[in-house]
Amino acid sequence: GENVEQHPSTLSVQEGDSAVIKCTYSDSASNYFPWYKQELGKGPQLIIDIRSNVGEKKDQRIAVTLNKTAKHFSLHITETQPEDSAVYFCAASPNQAGTALIFGKGTTLSVSS
Amino acid sequence: DSGVTQTPKHLITATGQRVTLRCSPRSGDLSVYWYQQSLDQGLQFLIHYYNGEERAKGNILERFSAQQFPDLHSELNLSSLELGDSALYFCASSVEGRGVSPLHFGNGTRLTVT
């Protein structure tokens, strides 16, 4: 089955810096790659997603890149702000019956002002 | 607000007991997924229901079971509870049933087994 590895587990940056979180997946059949942000006491919330027919997607300060050949995808946050501090999860979905989104173990991002 | 409602928010119970966690999906969503979140294991997929039928099973213990009712709400039953079952349990819903559309998560039920 699918396995998703996420790095780093913790990331500390200064306000205004960029943050990059990387994930690799094992199942070449996976074709949907969302990123979720989880704030304390809340459930994960989708912030951006990308499908296998696209190499890059941007939404304001957030971007995601996908390299299907290497089976890895990354989240880029530019001009970080203290409110970006949270746990970020990547996930991959094999798009097959009998499967579901498989998540990485998360990255705790701390943005200090 | 994701539109997914989970009750109760907190649950404290003793080892050996049985509990039921409830989830109401977003209006219009037919799929319900259950995930377990513990500190060292991240979000672990447990089980998926689509329009009342079980569609996928993940790392769900035999002591755990779930169902989705005709009104599309779902319940996760945990029995013979052990200390290691203490975790956050999340329900998520989506429109379709193949895992390639966004999941909308509730705020979870925190289970503490003493």
mmCIF file of C-alpha atoms in Angstrom:
data_model
loop_
_atom_site.group_PDB
_atom_site.id
_atom_site.type_symbol
_atom_site.label_atom_id
_atom_site.label_comp_id
_atom_site.label_asym_id
_atom_site.label_seq_id
_atom_site.Cartn_x
_atom_site.Cartn_y
_atom_site.Cartn_z
ATOM 1 C CA GLY A 1 0.000 0.000 0.000
ATOM 2 C CA GLU A 2 0.860 3.680 -0.113
ATOM 3 C CA ASN A 3 3.470 5.063 2.300
ATOM 4 C CA VAL A 4 4.123 8.783 2.737
ATOM 5 C CA GLU A 5 7.299 10.147 4.307
ATOM 6 C CA GLN A 6 7.419 13.787 5.439
ATOM 7 C CA HIS A 7 10.398 15.950 6.381
ATOM 8 C CA PRO A 8 11.321 17.765 8.487
ATOM 9 C CA SER A 9 9.296 16.888 11.574
ATOM 10 C CA THR A 10 9.899 20.354 13.030
ATOM 11 C CA LEU A 11 10.783 23.628 11.326
ATOM 12 C CA SER A 12 11.496 26.992 12.905
ATOM 13 C CA VAL A 13 11.746 30.154 10.813
ATOM 14 C CA GLN A 14 11.784 33.884 11.328
ATOM 15 C CA GLU A 15 8.805 35.931 10.248
ATOM 16 C CA GLY A 16 9.194 36.851 6.588
ATOM 17 C CA ASP A 17 11.371 33.864 5.729
ATOM 18 C CA SER A 18 10.283 31.015 3.477
ATOM 19 C CA ALA A 19 9.437 27.508 4.691
ATOM 20 C CA VAL A 20 9.663 24.313 2.676
ATOM 21 C CA ILE A 21 8.228 20.934 3.655
ATOM 22 C CA LYS A 22 8.957 17.849 1.578
ATOM 23 C CA CYS A 23 7.120 14.568 1.130
ATOM 24 C CA THR A 24 7.796 11.369 -0.766
ATOM 25 C CA TYR A 25 5.301 8.672 -1.656
ATOM 26 C CA SER A 26 5.700 5.062 -2.679
ATOM 27 C CA ASP A 27 2.705 4.168 -4.853
ATOM 28 C CA SER A 28 3.142 5.323 -8.449
ATOM 29 C CA ALA A 29 -0.643 5.043 -8.919
ATOM 30 C CA SER A 30 -1.243 7.954 -6.534
ATOM 31 C CA ASN A 31 -2.564 10.977 -8.362
ATOM 32 C CA TYR A 32 -3.974 13.359 -5.750
ATOM 33 C CA PHE A 33 -1.758 15.198 -3.247
ATOM 34 C CA PRO A 34 -3.370 17.555 -0.723
ATOM 35 C CA TRP A 35 -1.780 19.535 2.096
ATOM 36 C CA TYR A 36 -3.531 20.158 5.391
ATOM 37 C CA LYS A 37 -2.910 22.635 8.192
ATOM 38 C CA GLN A 38 -3.865 21.714 11.735
ATOM 39 C CA GLU A 39 -4.096 24.329 14.434
ATOM 40 C CA LEU A 40 -4.211 23.479 18.110
ATOM 41 C CA GLY A 41 -7.525 21.967 19.150
ATOM 42 C CA LYS A 42 -8.888 21.768 15.616
ATOM 43 C CA GLY A 43 -9.158 19.267 12.822
ATOM 44 C CA PRO A 44 -6.894 19.397 9.764
ATOM 45 C CA GLN A 45 -7.945 21.951 7.160
ATOM 46 C CA LEU A 46 -7.139 21.705 3.454
ATOM 47 C CA ILE A 47 -4.876 24.552 2.314
ATOM 48 C CA ILE A 48 -3.883 23.457 -1.189
ATOM 49 C CA ASP A 49 -3.930 20.355 -3.357
ATOM 50 C CA ILE A 50 -2.393 19.210 -6.615
ATOM 51 C CA ARG A 51 -3.194 16.468 -9.088
ATOM 52 C CA SER A 52 -0.742 14.380 -11.064
ATOM 53 C CA ASN A 53 -1.347 16.160 -14.347
ATOM 54 C CA VAL A 54 0.006 19.429 -12.887
ATOM 55 C CA GLY A 55 3.584 20.202 -11.847
ATOM 56 C CA GLU A 56 3.000 23.287 -9.735
ATOM 57 C CA LYS A 57 0.129 25.181 -8.172
ATOM 58 C CA LYS A 58 0.099 28.511 -6.327
ATOM 59 C CA ASP A 59 -2.342 30.225 -4.045
ATOM 60 C CA GLN A 60 -1.076 33.560 -2.749
ATOM 61 C CA ARG A 61 1.845 32.777 -0.385
ATOM 62 C CA ILE A 62 1.478 29.014 -0.717
ATOM 63 C CA ALA A 63 2.725 26.829 -3.541
ATOM 64 C CA VAL A 64 3.010 23.102 -4.093
ATOM 65 C CA THR A 65 5.297 21.344 -6.557
ATOM 66 C CA LEU A 66 5.048 17.750 -7.738
ATOM 67 C CA ASN A 67 7.700 15.552 -9.318
ATOM 68 C CA LYS A 68 5.983 12.320 -10.382
ATOM 69 C CA THR A 69 9.159 10.749 -11.697
ATOM 70 C CA ALA A 70 10.882 11.096 -8.349
ATOM 71 C CA LYS A 71 7.633 10.568 -6.429
ATOM 72 C CA HIS A 72 7.988 13.613 -4.268
ATOM 73 C CA PHE A 73 6.052 16.809 -3.666
ATOM 74 C CA SER A 74 6.755 19.904 -1.618
ATOM 75 C CA LEU A 75 4.925 22.739 0.112
ATOM 76 C CA HIS A 76 6.426 26.211 -0.099
ATOM 77 C CA ILE A 77 5.261 29.049 2.139
ATOM 78 C CA THR A 78 6.709 32.473 1.396
ATOM 79 C CA GLU A 79 6.752 35.573 3.619
ATOM 80 C CA THR A 80 5.816 33.509 6.656
ATOM 81 C CA GLN A 81 3.710 35.072 9.396
ATOM 82 C CA PRO A 82 3.175 34.030 13.036
ATOM 83 C CA GLU A 83 -0.314 32.775 12.132
ATOM 84 C CA ASP A 84 1.311 30.223 9.808
ATOM 85 C CA SER A 85 2.517 28.406 12.933
ATOM 86 C CA ALA A 86 0.742 25.035 12.959
ATOM 87 C CA VAL A 87 1.215 21.363 12.078
ATOM 88 C CA TYR A 88 1.231 20.677 8.341
ATOM 89 C CA PHE A 89 0.393 17.302 6.829
ATOM 90 C CA CYS A 90 0.938 16.056 3.325
ATOM 91 C CA ALA A 91 -1.125 13.199 1.932
ATOM 92 C CA ALA A 92 -1.389 10.994 -1.134
ATOM 93 C CA SER A 93 -4.291 9.094 -2.608
ATOM 94 C CA PRO A 94 -3.893 6.090 -4.917
ATOM 95 C CA ASN A 95 -7.300 6.731 -6.526
ATOM 96 C CA GLN A 96 -8.231 3.066 -6.301
ATOM 97 C CA ALA A 97 -11.260 1.387 -4.846
ATOM 98 C CA GLY A 98 -10.596 0.275 -1.322
ATOM 99 C CA THR A 99 -8.083 3.016 -0.558
ATOM 100 C CA ALA A 100 -8.104 6.369 1.178
ATOM 101 C CA LEU A 101 -5.864 9.379 1.740
ATOM 102 C CA ILE A 102 -2.629 8.348 3.428
ATOM 103 C CA PHE A 103 -0.973 11.052 5.503
ATOM 104 C CA GLY A 104 2.595 11.870 6.383
ATOM 105 C CA LYS A 105 3.449 12.227 10.056
ATOM 106 C CA GLY A 106 3.329 15.995 10.025
ATOM 107 C CA THR A 107 5.656 18.981 10.317
ATOM 108 C CA THR A 108 5.369 21.406 13.211
ATOM 109 C CA LEU A 109 6.120 24.867 11.815
ATOM 110 C CA SER A 110 6.991 27.651 14.229
ATOM 111 C CA VAL A 111 7.239 31.215 12.934
ATOM 112 C CA SER A 112 8.799 33.651 15.351
ATOM 113 C CA SER A 113 8.399 37.402 15.090
ATOM 114 C CA ASP B 1 -16.190 25.753 10.173
ATOM 115 C CA SER B 2 -15.873 22.603 8.058
ATOM 116 C CA GLY B 3 -19.508 21.614 8.439
ATOM 117 C CA VAL B 4 -18.545 18.244 9.945
ATOM 118 C CA THR B 5 -19.832 17.716 13.480
ATOM 119 C CA GLN B 6 -18.284 15.290 15.928
ATOM 120 C CA THR B 7 -19.607 14.434 19.360
ATOM 121 C CA PRO B 8 -18.595 14.256 22.091
ATOM 122 C CA LYS B 9 -15.549 16.548 22.116
ATOM 123 C CA HIS B 10 -13.992 14.780 25.060
ATOM 124 C CA LEU B 11 -14.476 11.312 26.471
ATOM 125 C CA ILE B 12 -12.828 9.847 29.552
ATOM 126 C CA THR B 13 -13.395 6.207 30.326
ATOM 127 C CA ALA B 14 -11.761 3.215 31.958
ATOM 128 C CA THR B 15 -9.972 0.250 30.447
ATOM 129 C CA GLY B 16 -12.283 -2.510 29.306
ATOM 130 C CA GLN B 17 -15.167 -0.156 28.589
ATOM 131 C CA ARG B 18 -16.973 0.539 25.311
ATOM 132 C CA VAL B 19 -17.634 3.956 23.768
ATOM 133 C CA THR B 20 -19.384 5.333 20.701
ATOM 134 C CA LEU B 21 -18.156 8.330 18.737
ATOM 135 C CA ARG B 22 -20.566 10.115 16.437
ATOM 136 C CA CYS B 23 -20.029 12.050 13.221
ATOM 137 C CA SER B 24 -22.383 14.087 11.050
ATOM 138 C CA PRO B 25 -20.896 14.823 7.611
ATOM 139 C CA ARG B 26 -21.228 18.034 5.646
ATOM 140 C CA SER B 27 -24.536 18.450 3.905
ATOM 141 C CA GLY B 28 -24.374 16.659 0.559
ATOM 142 C CA ASP B 29 -21.293 14.566 1.357
ATOM 143 C CA LEU B 30 -21.780 10.830 0.958
ATOM 144 C CA SER B 31 -18.411 9.631 2.236
ATOM 145 C CA VAL B 32 -17.292 9.413 5.845
ATOM 146 C CA TYR B 33 -13.737 8.554 6.844
ATOM 147 C CA TRP B 34 -12.423 7.851 10.330
ATOM 148 C CA TYR B 35 -8.842 8.621 11.322
ATOM 149 C CA GLN B 36 -6.963 8.131 14.570
ATOM 150 C CA GLN B 37 -4.337 10.688 15.581
ATOM 151 C CA SER B 38 -1.773 9.876 18.220
ATOM 152 C CA LEU B 39 1.392 11.807 19.037
ATOM 153 C CA ASP B 40 3.865 9.481 17.377
ATOM 154 C CA GLN B 41 1.748 8.031 14.570
ATOM 155 C CA GLY B 42 0.207 11.019 12.870
ATOM 156 C CA LEU B 43 -3.134 10.503 11.154
ATOM 157 C CA GLN B 44 -3.881 6.808 10.748
ATOM 158 C CA PHE B 45 -6.706 5.800 8.432
ATOM 159 C CA LEU B 46 -9.221 3.494 10.101
ATOM 160 C CA ILE B 47 -12.245 2.990 7.860
ATOM 161 C CA HIS B 48 -14.271 4.556 5.037
ATOM 162 C CA TYR B 49 -18.001 4.426 4.331
ATOM 163 C CA TYR B 50 -19.742 5.658 1.217
ATOM 164 C CA ASN B 51 -23.513 6.048 1.164
ATOM 165 C CA GLY B 52 -23.967 3.435 3.870
ATOM 166 C CA GLU B 53 -21.521 0.849 2.545
ATOM 167 C CA GLU B 54 -18.051 0.058 3.803
ATOM 168 C CA ARG B 55 -15.540 0.969 1.095
ATOM 169 C CA ALA B 56 -12.104 0.613 2.658
ATOM 170 C CA LYS B 57 -10.414 -0.550 5.824
ATOM 171 C CA GLY B 58 -7.117 0.682 7.129
ATOM 172 C CA ASN B 59 -5.369 -0.097 10.391
ATOM 173 C CA ILE B 60 -8.544 -0.695 12.329
ATOM 174 C CA LEU B 61 -8.437 -3.096 15.254
ATOM 175 C CA GLU B 62 -10.983 -5.904 15.523
ATOM 176 C CA ARG B 63 -12.193 -4.291 18.759
ATOM 177 C CA PHE B 64 -13.284 -1.279 16.700
ATOM 178 C CA SER B 65 -16.258 -1.149 14.361
ATOM 179 C CA ALA B 66 -18.186 1.509 12.496
ATOM 180 C CA GLN B 67 -21.315 2.031 10.509
ATOM 181 C CA GLN B 68 -22.996 4.680 8.418
ATOM 182 C CA PHE B 69 -26.712 5.152 8.784
ATOM 183 C CA PRO B 70 -29.345 6.028 6.137
ATOM 184 C CA ASP B 71 -29.181 9.710 7.160
ATOM 185 C CA LEU B 72 -25.416 9.451 6.433
ATOM 186 C CA HIS B 73 -24.216 10.069 9.962
ATOM 187 C CA SER B 74 -21.614 7.604 11.168
ATOM 188 C CA GLU B 75 -20.654 6.026 14.460
ATOM 189 C CA LEU B 76 -17.330 4.534 15.498
ATOM 190 C CA ASN B 77 -17.589 1.954 18.262
ATOM 191 C CA LEU B 78 -14.536 1.174 20.370
ATOM 192 C CA SER B 79 -14.746 -1.758 22.761
ATOM 193 C CA SER B 80 -12.538 -3.477 25.332
ATOM 194 C CA LEU B 81 -10.630 -0.237 25.564
ATOM 195 C CA GLU B 82 -6.939 -0.231 26.383
ATOM 196 C CA LEU B 83 -4.667 2.583 27.536
ATOM 197 C CA GLY B 84 -3.110 2.680 24.081
ATOM 198 C CA ASP B 85 -6.454 3.589 22.519
ATOM 199 C CA SER B 86 -6.165 7.063 24.015
ATOM 200 C CA ALA B 87 -5.987 9.401 21.024
ATOM 201 C CA LEU B 88 -7.812 11.974 18.956
ATOM 202 C CA TYR B 89 -10.368 10.437 16.628
ATOM 203 C CA PHE B 90 -11.286 12.446 13.562
ATOM 204 C CA CYS B 91 -14.105 12.059 11.157
ATOM 205 C CA ALA B 92 -13.872 13.545 7.675
ATOM 206 C CA SER B 93 -16.388 13.727 4.866
ATOM 207 C CA SER B 94 -16.187 14.205 1.118
ATOM 208 C CA VAL B 95 -18.512 14.288 -1.832
ATOM 209 C CA GLU B 96 -17.222 11.217 -3.638
ATOM 210 C CA GLY B 97 -15.889 7.849 -2.633
ATOM 211 C CA ARG B 98 -12.503 7.347 -4.291
ATOM 212 C CA GLY B 99 -10.352 9.535 -2.049
ATOM 213 C CA VAL B 100 -9.457 12.070 -4.713
ATOM 214 C CA SER B 101 -11.564 14.967 -3.572
ATOM 215 C CA PRO B 102 -10.903 17.176 -0.529
ATOM 216 C CA LEU B 103 -11.644 15.754 2.885
ATOM 217 C CA HIS B 104 -13.374 18.039 5.364
ATOM 218 C CA PHE B 105 -12.467 17.215 8.938
ATOM 219 C CA GLY B 106 -14.397 17.693 12.121
ATOM 220 C CA ASN B 107 -12.667 18.946 15.252
ATOM 221 C CA GLY B 108 -12.289 15.460 16.644
ATOM 222 C CA THR B 109 -13.135 13.513 19.770
ATOM 223 C CA ARG B 110 -10.380 13.277 22.346
ATOM 224 C CA LEU B 111 -10.550 9.869 24.013
ATOM 225 C CA THR B 112 -8.714 9.285 27.268
ATOM 226 C CA VAL B 113 -8.621 5.751 28.641
ATOM 227 C CA THR B 114 -7.561 5.517 32.298
#
